[in-house]
Backbone as a chain_set.jsonl record, in Angstrom:
{"seq": "MSYSLKIITKSEQITSTWSGGKTTQLTIYPEEADYAKRDFKWRISTADVEVDESLFTHLPGIQRIIMILDGEMSLQHKGKHRVHLKPFEQDWFDGGWTTQSIGRVTDFNLMLAEGCEGDISTIHLNDGIHSEVLDNGDSTKRSDAYYCFKGKSRMNIDEKETIVLEQGDLVILNIDQFCNNLNIKLSNYEDHSSATIIKVSIFY", "coords": {"N": [[-68.469, -75.036, 5.754], [-65.043, -74.277, 6.129], [-63.043, -71.638, 6.692], [-60.645, -68.981, 7.051], [-60.304, -65.441, 7.203], [-58.298, -62.682, 6.345], [-57.494, -59.274, 6.296], [-55.056, -57.159, 5.093], [-54.199, -53.999, 5.193], [-52.812, -51.364, 3.137], [-51.536, -49.495, 4.777], [-50.758, -51.004, 6.93], [-48.686, -52.575, 6.148], [-45.221, -53.464, 6.09], [-42.385, -51.694, 5.183], [-39.046, -51.949, 4.135], [-35.552, -51.142, 3.649], [-33.102, -52.213, 1.239], [-29.952, -53.114, -0.313], [-30.432, -52.552, -2.984], [-32.748, -51.049, -3.169], [-36.147, -50.734, -2.115], [-38.234, -52.869, -0.126], [-41.395, -54.39, 0.457], [-43.012, -56.236, 2.809], [-45.791, -58.107, 2.328], [-47.215, -60.241, 3.439], [-46.544, -63.004, 5.642], [-46.053, -66.474, 6.379], [-45.807, -68.971, 8.868], [-47.493, -66.405, 10.872], [-45.845, -65.565, 12.936], [-43.367, -65.983, 11.957], [-40.01, -65.119, 10.897], [-38.498, -63.349, 8.433], [-35.737, -62.86, 8.25], [-34.697, -64.954, 9.717], [-35.361, -67.052, 8.142], [-37.418, -68.853, 8.658], [-39.905, -69.303, 7.62], [-42.867, -70.63, 5.958], [-44.067, -69.683, 3.659], [-43.897, -66.589, 1.818], [-45.003, -63.361, 0.836], [-44.283, -60.552, -1.097], [-43.511, -57.177, -2.228], [-41.258, -55.296, -4.302], [-39.19, -52.454, -4.909], [-36.888, -51.964, -7.256], [-34.131, -50.047, -7.422], [-31.724, -49.666, -8.609], [-29.484, -50.103, -11.409], [-28.321, -52.627, -11.753], [-28.406, -55.598, -9.817], [-27.735, -58.067, -7.26], [-29.396, -60.945, -6.365], [-30.569, -61.914, -3.101], [-29.129, -64.745, -1.556], [-30.913, -67.643, -1.211], [-31.049, -70.559, -0.304], [-32.957, -73.572, -0.594], [-35.36, -72.362, -0.893], [-38.024, -71.836, -3.077], [-38.705, -69.596, -5.731], [-40.926, -67.182, -7.177], [-41.162, -64.567, -9.389], [-42.819, -61.659, -10.419], [-43.175, -59.041, -12.733], [-44.356, -55.803, -12.062], [-44.172, -53.152, -12.833], [-42.205, -51.575, -15.294], [-39.242, -53.058, -16.851], [-37.268, -56.034, -16.71], [-34.265, -57.934, -16.805], [-33.34, -61.2, -15.958], [-30.623, -63.085, -14.897], [-29.646, -66.237, -14.393], [-27.049, -67.813, -13.083], [-25.398, -70.297, -14.89], [-27.781, -71.452, -15.476], [-30.77, -70.397, -16.686], [-31.736, -67.525, -18.701], [-33.814, -64.651, -18.725], [-36.055, -62.189, -20.029], [-38.236, -59.9, -18.658], [-41.414, -58.395, -18.923], [-44.115, -56.143, -17.86], [-46.318, -58.007, -15.819], [-45.369, -60.427, -16.633], [-43.639, -63.434, -15.632], [-41.167, -65.289, -13.707], [-39.874, -68.382, -12.637], [-37.643, -69.639, -10.174], [-34.884, -71.151, -8.415], [-34.072, -70.249, -5.148], [-31.524, -70.713, -4.284], [-29.879, -70.41, -6.413], [-27.409, -68.432, -8.173], [-28.33, -65.302, -8.891], [-28.691, -62.568, -10.98], [-30.0, -59.334, -11.522], [-31.078, -57.041, -14.043], [-32.119, -53.856, -14.586], [-34.546, -51.386, -13.642], [-37.295, -51.736, -11.661], [-40.681, -52.339, -10.426], [-41.588, -55.063, -8.562], [-43.269, -58.221, -7.873], [-43.278, -60.723, -5.447], [-43.123, -64.179, -4.666], [-42.275, -66.474, -2.234], [-41.422, -69.788, -1.478], [-41.145, -72.343, 0.837], [-39.804, -75.677, 1.413], [-42.164, -78.234, 0.753], [-44.278, -76.679, 0.072], [-46.358, -75.482, -2.557], [-47.046, -73.226, -5.242], [-48.578, -70.502, -7.142], [-48.755, -67.57, -9.275], [-51.102, -65.281, -10.559], [-52.753, -62.954, -12.815], [-55.464, -60.725, -12.6], [-57.384, -58.808, -14.544], [-59.678, -56.383, -14.153], [-61.785, -55.065, -16.128], [-64.337, -54.88, -17.359], [-67.466, -56.213, -16.233], [-67.667, -59.233, -14.18], [-65.329, -61.144, -12.347], [-65.327, -64.5, -11.723], [-64.693, -67.314, -9.621], [-64.016, -70.604, -8.337], [-62.85, -71.91, -5.364], [-61.087, -74.735, -4.476], [-59.904, -77.164, -2.312], [-58.67, -79.508, -3.107], [-56.28, -82.109, -2.953], [-54.702, -81.155, -0.957], [-53.583, -80.398, 2.399], [-53.948, -77.859, 3.355], [-54.909, -74.669, 2.028], [-54.063, -71.484, 0.794], [-55.165, -68.396, -0.427], [-54.279, -65.379, -1.817], [-55.161, -62.022, -2.485], [-54.117, -59.255, -4.091], [-54.521, -55.874, -4.437], [-53.401, -54.207, -6.969], [-53.821, -52.038, -8.704], [-56.321, -49.486, -8.866], [-59.635, -50.023, -7.514], [-61.573, -52.442, -5.856], [-64.33, -54.795, -5.457], [-64.852, -57.641, -3.435], [-66.628, -60.613, -3.219], [-67.586, -63.207, -1.109], [-68.809, -66.351, -1.28], [-71.398, -65.325, -1.574], [-72.003, -64.143, 0.809], [-70.292, -62.49, 2.229], [-68.85, -59.333, 1.786], [-66.12, -57.475, 0.645], [-64.228, -54.507, 0.396], [-61.585, -53.668, -1.634], [-58.958, -51.543, -1.453], [-56.48, -49.725, -3.353], [-53.369, -51.284, -3.059], [-54.063, -52.854, -0.893], [-54.288, -56.104, 0.709], [-55.899, -59.232, 0.674], [-56.346, -62.239, 2.41], [-57.278, -65.587, 2.142], [-57.552, -68.351, 4.078], [-57.84, -71.742, 3.779], [-59.089, -74.774, 4.991], [-58.734, -78.415, 4.873], [-61.286, -79.38, 4.723], [-62.87, -77.662, 3.409], [-64.55, -76.953, 0.544], [-65.295, -75.842, -2.8], [-65.538, -72.968, -2.603], [-66.958, -69.976, -3.361], [-65.882, -67.223, -5.177], [-66.168, -63.837, -6.073], [-65.084, -61.149, -8.003], [-65.204, -57.697, -8.646], [-65.309, -54.463, -10.313], [-65.129, -51.501, -8.346], [-66.682, -49.305, -8.999], [-68.851, -48.44, -11.735], [-67.519, -48.217, -15.044], [-64.932, -48.056, -14.194], [-61.645, -49.448, -13.533], [-59.629, -52.198, -12.411], [-56.718, -53.901, -11.195], [-55.847, -57.02, -10.099], [-53.567, -58.97, -8.318], [-53.193, -62.334, -7.941], [-52.436, -64.912, -5.667], [-51.97, -68.344, -5.208], [-51.546, -70.883, -2.854], [-50.515, -74.09, -1.885], [-50.236, -76.41, 0.737]], "CA": [[-67.191, -74.696, 5.143], [-64.147, -73.722, 7.132], [-61.963, -70.794, 6.185], [-60.413, -67.752, 7.803], [-60.096, -64.301, 6.336], [-57.498, -61.61, 6.929], [-57.25, -58.125, 5.442], [-53.872, -56.383, 5.459], [-54.272, -52.763, 4.427], [-51.522, -50.81, 2.72], [-50.919, -48.794, 5.91], [-50.264, -51.989, 7.899], [-47.565, -53.308, 5.568], [-43.917, -52.978, 6.55], [-41.406, -51.478, 4.116], [-37.665, -51.811, 4.592], [-34.606, -50.876, 2.569], [-32.012, -53.151, 0.988], [-28.892, -52.464, -1.075], [-30.879, -52.16, -4.307], [-33.996, -50.29, -3.169], [-37.068, -50.942, -0.998], [-39.097, -54.046, -0.218], [-42.546, -54.365, 1.365], [-43.56, -57.555, 3.121], [-47.247, -58.075, 2.352], [-47.612, -61.226, 4.445], [-45.627, -64.134, 5.842], [-46.724, -67.561, 7.086], [-46.772, -68.497, 9.862], [-47.42, -64.975, 11.168], [-44.733, -65.289, 13.845], [-42.109, -66.256, 11.266], [-39.105, -63.987, 10.694], [-37.799, -63.524, 7.156], [-34.293, -62.885, 8.476], [-34.343, -66.271, 10.246], [-35.719, -68.028, 7.11], [-38.229, -69.904, 9.278], [-41.256, -69.194, 7.081], [-43.307, -71.597, 4.947], [-44.19, -68.878, 2.452], [-43.835, -65.13, 2.023], [-45.397, -62.554, -0.314], [-43.741, -59.204, -0.947], [-43.217, -56.392, -3.422], [-39.97, -54.609, -4.19], [-38.794, -51.435, -5.872], [-35.466, -52.075, -7.582], [-33.771, -48.674, -7.76], [-30.382, -49.649, -9.203], [-29.494, -50.727, -12.736], [-27.971, -54.039, -11.615], [-28.36, -56.061, -8.429], [-27.583, -59.504, -7.046], [-30.444, -61.408, -5.462], [-30.178, -62.576, -1.861], [-28.994, -66.199, -1.674], [-31.937, -68.275, -0.375], [-31.111, -72.0, -0.575], [-34.115, -74.263, -0.047], [-36.561, -71.572, -1.15], [-38.412, -71.657, -4.474], [-39.151, -68.222, -5.908], [-41.6, -66.716, -8.383], [-41.145, -63.11, -9.441], [-43.628, -61.067, -11.491], [-42.946, -57.613, -12.885], [-45.543, -54.97, -12.02], [-43.906, -51.923, -13.576], [-40.852, -51.579, -15.831], [-38.761, -54.295, -17.464], [-36.089, -56.574, -16.024], [-33.624, -59.176, -17.263], [-32.799, -62.037, -14.89], [-29.589, -64.005, -15.343], [-29.388, -67.273, -13.392], [-25.746, -68.346, -13.47], [-25.383, -71.718, -15.211], [-29.163, -71.92, -15.679], [-31.404, -69.729, -17.821], [-31.829, -66.076, -18.704], [-35.141, -64.259, -19.192], [-36.384, -60.757, -19.985], [-39.62, -59.823, -18.202], [-42.195, -57.175, -19.045], [-45.184, -56.156, -16.862], [-47.181, -59.165, -15.589], [-44.656, -61.661, -16.971], [-43.023, -63.961, -14.418], [-40.121, -66.299, -13.812], [-39.685, -69.264, -11.486], [-36.254, -70.044, -10.016], [-34.442, -71.636, -7.115], [-33.418, -69.191, -4.39], [-30.129, -71.053, -4.08], [-29.105, -70.053, -7.596], [-26.828, -67.091, -8.235], [-29.223, -64.58, -9.794], [-28.437, -61.138, -11.155], [-31.066, -58.625, -12.237], [-30.72, -55.826, -14.765], [-33.314, -53.061, -14.847], [-35.246, -50.783, -12.506], [-38.688, -52.193, -11.743], [-41.441, -52.748, -9.25], [-41.924, -56.47, -8.787], [-44.099, -58.954, -6.92], [-42.49, -61.918, -5.146], [-43.626, -65.287, -3.857], [-41.235, -67.391, -1.774], [-42.021, -71.032, -1.002], [-40.23, -73.299, 1.456], [-40.054, -77.071, 1.061], [-43.488, -78.715, 1.13], [-45.295, -75.746, -0.424], [-46.443, -75.21, -3.992], [-47.849, -72.031, -5.447], [-48.518, -69.817, -8.43], [-49.227, -66.185, -9.325], [-51.862, -64.949, -11.767], [-53.216, -61.567, -12.883], [-56.874, -60.55, -12.924], [-57.675, -57.449, -14.987], [-61.113, -56.129, -14.067], [-62.161, -53.944, -16.988], [-65.81, -54.894, -17.39], [-68.04, -57.467, -15.778], [-67.278, -59.846, -12.907], [-64.469, -62.326, -12.397], [-65.81, -65.508, -10.776], [-63.901, -68.54, -9.529], [-64.341, -71.497, -7.234], [-61.649, -72.415, -4.716], [-61.24, -76.108, -4.001], [-58.643, -77.535, -1.67], [-58.054, -80.66, -3.746], [-55.68, -83.103, -2.06], [-53.81, -80.501, -0.004], [-54.062, -80.246, 3.768], [-54.36, -76.478, 3.529], [-54.738, -73.803, 0.868], [-54.192, -70.049, 1.047], [-55.27, -67.566, -1.626], [-54.099, -63.965, -1.504], [-55.582, -61.111, -3.543], [-53.448, -57.974, -3.887], [-55.055, -54.857, -5.339], [-52.263, -53.44, -7.479], [-54.317, -50.774, -9.248], [-57.76, -49.28, -8.805], [-60.413, -50.368, -6.321], [-62.383, -53.6, -6.232], [-65.162, -55.485, -4.477], [-64.754, -59.103, -3.389], [-67.738, -61.267, -2.552], [-67.251, -64.589, -0.75], [-69.964, -67.233, -1.08], [-72.619, -64.517, -1.526], [-72.286, -63.836, 2.216], [-69.387, -61.491, 2.783], [-68.318, -58.437, 0.766], [-64.963, -56.706, 1.089], [-63.74, -53.509, -0.551], [-60.117, -53.654, -1.721], [-58.342, -50.313, -1.915], [-55.181, -49.956, -3.984], [-52.321, -51.63, -2.103], [-54.561, -53.775, 0.139], [-54.16, -57.546, 0.485], [-56.847, -60.103, 1.376], [-55.89, -63.631, 2.441], [-58.233, -66.617, 2.53], [-56.929, -69.611, 4.483], [-58.871, -72.76, 3.631], [-58.615, -76.07, 5.47], [-58.983, -79.539, 3.971], [-62.713, -79.725, 4.68], [-63.567, -76.577, 2.731], [-64.553, -77.126, -0.904], [-66.231, -75.052, -3.6], [-65.724, -71.624, -2.064], [-67.229, -69.116, -4.512], [-65.3, -65.886, -5.095], [-66.486, -62.934, -7.176], [-64.388, -59.875, -7.971], [-65.773, -56.733, -9.58], [-64.881, -53.089, -10.13], [-65.863, -50.816, -7.279], [-67.653, -48.429, -9.643], [-68.986, -48.61, -13.182], [-66.58, -47.487, -15.897], [-63.601, -48.03, -13.591], [-60.915, -50.696, -13.755], [-58.726, -52.583, -11.329], [-55.845, -55.04, -11.465], [-55.62, -57.837, -8.897], [-52.568, -60.039, -8.395], [-53.659, -63.428, -7.106], [-51.476, -65.964, -5.309], [-52.538, -69.559, -4.631], [-50.499, -71.686, -2.218], [-50.966, -75.377, -1.361], [-49.215, -76.915, 1.665]], "C": [[-66.319, -73.987, 6.17], [-63.028, -72.934, 6.461], [-61.809, -69.591, 7.106], [-60.018, -66.664, 6.821], [-59.261, -63.26, 7.062], [-57.295, -60.521, 5.889], [-56.031, -57.38, 5.969], [-53.871, -55.132, 4.587], [-52.865, -52.252, 4.102], [-50.794, -50.163, 3.889], [-50.327, -49.748, 6.944], [-49.017, -52.722, 7.405], [-46.231, -52.648, 5.922], [-42.941, -52.893, 5.374], [-40.027, -51.286, 4.717], [-36.761, -51.584, 3.384], [-33.61, -52.022, 2.441], [-31.035, -52.456, 0.032], [-29.349, -51.946, -2.433], [-32.158, -51.354, -4.341], [-34.829, -50.546, -1.929], [-37.877, -52.213, -1.222], [-40.203, -53.941, 0.825], [-43.047, -55.777, 1.568], [-45.07, -57.428, 3.228], [-47.794, -59.046, 3.388], [-46.563, -62.324, 4.515], [-46.372, -65.193, 6.638], [-45.68, -68.562, 7.58], [-46.511, -67.032, 10.253], [-46.244, -64.629, 12.074], [-43.365, -65.547, 13.208], [-41.321, -64.969, 11.045], [-38.328, -64.236, 9.406], [-36.287, -63.652, 7.355], [-33.814, -64.244, 8.987], [-34.659, -67.398, 9.258], [-36.564, -69.173, 7.679], [-39.682, -69.859, 8.8], [-41.569, -70.365, 6.138], [-43.5, -70.897, 3.605], [-44.235, -67.403, 2.806], [-44.21, -64.431, 0.72], [-44.91, -61.128, -0.084], [-43.728, -58.485, -2.29], [-41.873, -55.71, -3.207], [-39.835, -53.549, -5.265], [-37.287, -51.564, -6.065], [-35.027, -50.733, -8.148], [-32.355, -48.537, -8.303], [-30.434, -50.394, -10.529], [-29.193, -52.213, -12.683], [-27.938, -54.41, -10.136], [-28.221, -57.574, -8.387], [-28.61, -59.939, -6.016], [-29.853, -62.066, -4.218], [-30.165, -64.09, -2.065], [-29.962, -66.858, -0.689], [-32.044, -69.765, -0.696], [-32.315, -72.645, 0.115], [-35.428, -73.526, -0.253], [-36.813, -71.494, -2.658], [-39.024, -70.269, -4.624], [-39.9, -68.033, -7.225], [-41.604, -65.2, -8.318], [-41.969, -62.652, -10.637], [-43.331, -59.567, -11.538], [-44.286, -56.882, -12.858], [-45.373, -53.702, -12.841], [-42.452, -51.915, -14.023], [-40.518, -52.895, -16.509], [-37.468, -54.722, -16.793], [-35.58, -57.818, -16.737], [-33.072, -59.898, -16.048], [-31.811, -63.018, -15.491], [-29.287, -64.972, -14.202], [-28.115, -68.011, -13.824], [-25.804, -69.861, -13.684], [-26.759, -72.295, -15.483], [-29.753, -71.221, -16.905], [-31.386, -68.214, -17.638], [-33.193, -65.703, -19.288], [-35.3, -62.75, -19.092], [-37.879, -60.642, -19.704], [-40.196, -58.436, -18.387], [-43.338, -57.237, -18.026], [-46.115, -57.365, -16.964], [-46.599, -60.465, -16.156], [-43.883, -62.11, -15.737], [-41.981, -65.024, -14.718], [-40.063, -67.09, -12.513], [-38.208, -69.623, -11.389], [-35.98, -70.474, -8.582], [-33.684, -70.524, -6.398], [-31.951, -69.468, -4.103], [-29.26, -70.737, -5.282], [-28.476, -68.672, -7.421], [-27.579, -66.316, -9.309], [-28.908, -63.088, -9.797], [-29.596, -60.52, -11.934], [-30.509, -57.368, -12.891], [-32.004, -55.08, -15.089], [-33.959, -52.56, -13.568], [-36.737, -51.067, -12.636], [-39.373, -52.157, -10.387], [-41.866, -54.179, -9.511], [-42.706, -57.054, -7.619], [-43.447, -60.311, -6.712], [-43.257, -62.93, -4.299], [-42.456, -66.198, -3.526], [-41.893, -68.598, -1.123], [-40.956, -71.941, -0.407], [-40.627, -74.713, 1.042], [-41.42, -77.514, 1.585], [-44.617, -77.818, 0.673], [-45.224, -75.64, -1.943], [-47.321, -73.986, -4.191], [-47.725, -71.463, -6.841], [-49.076, -68.412, -8.289], [-49.989, -65.991, -10.622], [-52.346, -63.501, -11.67], [-54.678, -61.531, -13.302], [-57.092, -59.083, -13.277], [-59.186, -57.255, -15.013], [-61.44, -54.878, -14.879], [-63.68, -53.8, -17.063], [-66.286, -56.234, -16.84], [-67.459, -57.951, -14.469], [-66.377, -61.034, -13.162], [-64.954, -63.293, -11.319], [-64.897, -66.725, -10.791], [-64.334, -69.33, -8.312], [-63.036, -72.058, -6.676], [-61.934, -73.789, -4.13], [-59.889, -76.568, -3.474], [-57.953, -78.725, -2.313], [-57.514, -81.644, -2.726], [-54.786, -82.49, -0.995], [-54.437, -80.44, 1.387], [-54.615, -78.847, 3.973], [-54.101, -75.702, 2.249], [-54.898, -72.36, 1.322], [-54.228, -69.324, -0.293], [-55.193, -66.111, -1.206], [-54.468, -63.127, -2.725], [-55.013, -59.731, -3.232], [-53.969, -56.974, -4.915], [-53.908, -53.945, -5.779], [-52.699, -52.076, -8.016], [-55.829, -50.703, -9.09], [-58.362, -49.67, -7.468], [-61.405, -51.447, -6.71], [-63.259, -54.08, -5.083], [-64.918, -56.983, -4.575], [-65.947, -59.641, -2.62], [-67.385, -62.736, -2.34], [-68.527, -65.354, -0.448], [-71.285, -66.476, -0.929], [-72.98, -64.112, -0.096], [-71.491, -62.639, 2.724], [-68.808, -60.651, 1.647], [-67.223, -57.558, 1.364], [-64.603, -55.705, -0.004], [-62.213, -53.477, -0.476], [-59.663, -52.315, -2.283], [-56.997, -50.651, -2.557], [-54.115, -50.193, -2.911], [-52.759, -52.585, -1.013], [-54.373, -55.23, -0.282], [-55.216, -58.276, 1.301], [-56.327, -61.528, 1.282], [-57.025, -64.528, 2.909], [-57.45, -67.886, 2.844], [-58.008, -70.679, 4.558], [-58.336, -74.098, 4.123], [-59.115, -77.186, 4.551], [-60.466, -79.913, 3.865], [-63.534, -78.672, 3.939], [-63.439, -76.743, 1.221], [-65.56, -76.179, -1.543], [-66.584, -73.708, -2.957], [-65.838, -70.655, -3.245], [-66.724, -67.696, -4.274], [-65.718, -65.077, -6.317], [-65.753, -61.614, -6.957], [-65.012, -58.95, -9.008], [-65.176, -55.359, -9.331], [-65.726, -52.433, -9.043], [-66.946, -49.921, -7.852], [-67.732, -48.755, -11.125], [-67.969, -47.741, -13.906], [-65.206, -47.303, -15.241], [-62.902, -49.347, -13.893], [-59.999, -50.953, -12.566], [-57.884, -53.772, -11.784], [-55.532, -55.736, -10.152], [-54.543, -58.871, -9.204], [-52.987, -61.125, -7.413], [-52.559, -64.458, -6.89], [-52.246, -67.14, -4.717], [-51.404, -70.425, -4.106], [-51.132, -72.94, -1.629], [-49.857, -75.947, -0.478], [-49.838, -77.837, 2.703]], "O": [[-66.806, -73.196, 6.977], [-62.185, -73.491, 5.758], [-62.727, -69.234, 7.843], [-59.471, -66.934, 5.751], [-59.481, -62.985, 8.241], [-56.964, -60.805, 4.738], [-55.975, -57.014, 7.143], [-53.579, -55.196, 3.393], [-51.876, -52.657, 4.713], [-49.572, -50.265, 3.989], [-49.486, -49.346, 7.748], [-48.365, -53.42, 8.182], [-46.138, -51.426, 6.036], [-42.702, -53.874, 4.67], [-39.859, -50.551, 5.691], [-37.162, -51.809, 2.242], [-33.313, -52.713, 3.415], [-31.278, -51.322, -0.382], [-28.749, -51.022, -2.983], [-32.626, -50.999, -5.422], [-34.301, -50.576, -0.817], [-38.168, -52.586, -2.359], [-39.977, -53.463, 1.937], [-43.458, -56.442, 0.617], [-45.579, -56.73, 4.105], [-48.722, -58.719, 4.128], [-45.8, -62.542, 3.574], [-47.218, -64.871, 7.471], [-44.786, -68.96, 6.834], [-45.435, -66.495, 9.992], [-45.702, -63.526, 11.993], [-42.331, -65.354, 13.847], [-41.887, -63.876, 11.009], [-37.59, -65.214, 9.298], [-35.639, -64.465, 6.696], [-32.679, -64.646, 8.731], [-34.287, -68.549, 9.484], [-36.444, -70.318, 7.242], [-40.583, -70.324, 9.499], [-40.667, -71.003, 5.596], [-43.148, -71.432, 2.554], [-44.564, -67.019, 3.929], [-43.795, -64.846, -0.361], [-45.101, -60.565, 0.994], [-43.909, -59.097, -3.343], [-41.41, -55.564, -2.076], [-40.304, -53.723, -6.389], [-36.51, -51.305, -5.147], [-35.484, -50.322, -9.214], [-31.842, -47.427, -8.441], [-31.321, -51.218, -10.75], [-29.74, -52.985, -13.47], [-27.492, -53.621, -9.303], [-28.546, -58.27, -9.348], [-28.687, -59.372, -4.926], [-28.791, -62.686, -4.267], [-31.079, -64.648, -2.672], [-29.852, -66.66, 0.521], [-33.028, -70.193, -1.298], [-32.648, -72.312, 1.252], [-36.486, -74.003, 0.159], [-35.92, -71.128, -3.423], [-39.769, -69.815, -3.755], [-39.562, -68.634, -8.245], [-42.002, -64.616, -7.31], [-41.835, -63.191, -11.735], [-43.249, -58.909, -10.501], [-45.233, -57.279, -13.537], [-46.321, -53.231, -13.47], [-41.558, -52.212, -13.231], [-41.388, -53.74, -16.718], [-36.672, -53.888, -16.362], [-36.36, -58.646, -17.209], [-32.414, -59.29, -15.204], [-32.115, -63.701, -16.469], [-28.739, -64.578, -13.172], [-28.119, -68.742, -14.814], [-26.201, -70.612, -12.793], [-26.894, -73.499, -15.699], [-29.291, -71.43, -18.027], [-31.064, -67.7, -16.567], [-33.674, -66.346, -20.222], [-34.754, -62.113, -18.192], [-38.696, -61.217, -20.424], [-39.564, -57.433, -18.056], [-43.524, -58.271, -17.386], [-46.624, -57.698, -18.034], [-47.274, -61.494, -16.154], [-43.512, -61.291, -14.895], [-41.918, -65.579, -15.815], [-40.19, -66.529, -11.425], [-37.574, -69.887, -12.411], [-36.754, -70.191, -7.667], [-32.766, -69.927, -6.961], [-31.212, -68.561, -3.719], [-28.033, -70.788, -5.189], [-28.945, -67.855, -6.629], [-27.48, -66.63, -10.495], [-28.867, -62.441, -8.751], [-30.105, -61.113, -12.885], [-29.6, -56.722, -12.371], [-32.875, -55.604, -15.783], [-33.922, -53.231, -12.536], [-37.363, -50.676, -13.621], [-38.737, -51.971, -9.349], [-42.439, -54.48, -10.558], [-42.791, -56.469, -6.54], [-43.098, -60.986, -7.681], [-43.945, -62.572, -3.344], [-41.732, -66.643, -4.417], [-42.81, -68.454, -0.315], [-39.976, -72.272, -1.074], [-41.658, -74.918, 0.401], [-41.787, -77.208, 2.719], [-45.789, -78.147, 0.86], [-44.144, -75.704, -2.53], [-48.234, -73.735, -3.405], [-46.877, -71.886, -7.627], [-49.772, -68.097, -7.324], [-49.57, -66.482, -11.671], [-52.348, -62.902, -10.595], [-55.083, -62.217, -14.24], [-56.996, -58.213, -12.411], [-59.887, -57.888, -15.802], [-61.376, -53.762, -14.363], [-64.223, -52.716, -16.851], [-65.604, -57.251, -16.963], [-66.836, -57.186, -13.733], [-66.617, -61.832, -14.068], [-64.988, -62.945, -10.138], [-64.39, -67.119, -11.841], [-64.938, -68.796, -7.381], [-62.22, -72.61, -7.414], [-62.897, -73.978, -3.386], [-58.859, -76.379, -4.121], [-56.761, -78.934, -2.088], [-58.192, -81.98, -1.754], [-54.173, -83.214, -0.21], [-55.659, -80.43, 1.533], [-55.613, -78.656, 4.667], [-53.197, -76.029, 1.481], [-55.766, -72.051, 2.138], [-53.424, -69.602, -1.182], [-55.948, -65.663, -0.344], [-54.132, -63.478, -3.856], [-55.38, -59.111, -2.234], [-53.867, -57.203, -6.121], [-53.505, -53.035, -5.055], [-52.016, -51.075, -7.801], [-56.527, -51.714, -9.168], [-57.696, -49.652, -6.434], [-62.014, -51.377, -7.777], [-62.985, -53.82, -3.911], [-64.793, -57.528, -5.671], [-66.244, -59.19, -1.514], [-66.944, -63.421, -3.263], [-69.238, -65.05, 0.51], [-72.189, -66.938, -0.232], [-74.131, -63.774, 0.181], [-71.975, -61.87, 3.554], [-68.326, -61.199, 0.655], [-67.382, -56.979, 2.438], [-64.667, -56.025, -1.191], [-61.629, -53.287, 0.591], [-59.942, -51.987, -3.436], [-56.445, -51.728, -2.331], [-53.976, -49.404, -1.976], [-51.917, -53.087, -0.269], [-54.307, -55.545, -1.47], [-55.41, -57.979, 2.48], [-55.917, -61.978, 0.212], [-57.654, -64.27, 3.935], [-56.765, -68.431, 1.978], [-58.976, -70.542, 5.306], [-57.25, -74.516, 3.72], [-59.826, -76.933, 3.578], [-60.842, -80.693, 2.99], [-64.757, -78.783, 3.852], [-62.335, -76.678, 0.681], [-66.54, -75.77, -0.92], [-67.754, -73.362, -2.792], [-64.905, -70.536, -4.04], [-67.092, -67.05, -3.293], [-65.638, -65.556, -7.448], [-65.796, -61.037, -5.87], [-65.315, -59.377, -10.123], [-64.605, -55.108, -8.27], [-66.894, -52.775, -8.855], [-68.016, -49.787, -7.258], [-66.783, -49.287, -11.7], [-67.606, -46.663, -13.435], [-64.409, -46.481, -15.692], [-63.51, -50.261, -14.45], [-59.646, -50.039, -11.821], [-58.293, -54.545, -12.65], [-55.019, -55.125, -9.215], [-54.601, -59.56, -10.222], [-53.12, -60.879, -6.214], [-51.845, -64.826, -7.822], [-53.078, -66.956, -3.828], [-50.425, -70.677, -4.808], [-52.159, -72.866, -0.954], [-48.691, -75.974, -0.872], [-49.133, -78.358, 3.568]]}, "num_chains": 1, "name": "protein.A"}
């Protein structure tokens, strides 16, 4: 099986300011890509929206998924749809749309350039173990990112490698087309504790 693993700790992540608050880039692909130049295939970030209303950056050619982590937000896509999001609810939209947000929140963002597909899901680790199998399907490459939003968790890969995820850490698994049936297990770091993991799967 062929895959690569990268851990990006909270201390390694870069936070910058924008007109409506702060944003933290968790990862970008390829690694040498520059968000400002829009030369990325995909990008994962979080943001703290610190104003009551804001206008999203115009990003034509980029598909976006936004999930609320804390607070509530209404998104108004001009000429399209409107949605009100609570924690762990999400919305998909075209970055080229005119989008206004109402509400102060912490959110989680996935940006996808042409040729990429992806989704976001939430894993609440209250009791027991979350198990899943990663399969590349028909894609040339697959990347799965696990972001520890709350608590502390253990990740076991194929019963061979164990990683401890602290709050704010991100783990990325890059899987090539010859890697199938990669077994992932997530569990709480300690008994009687809980953790929340935000998972992103990207096919390209």
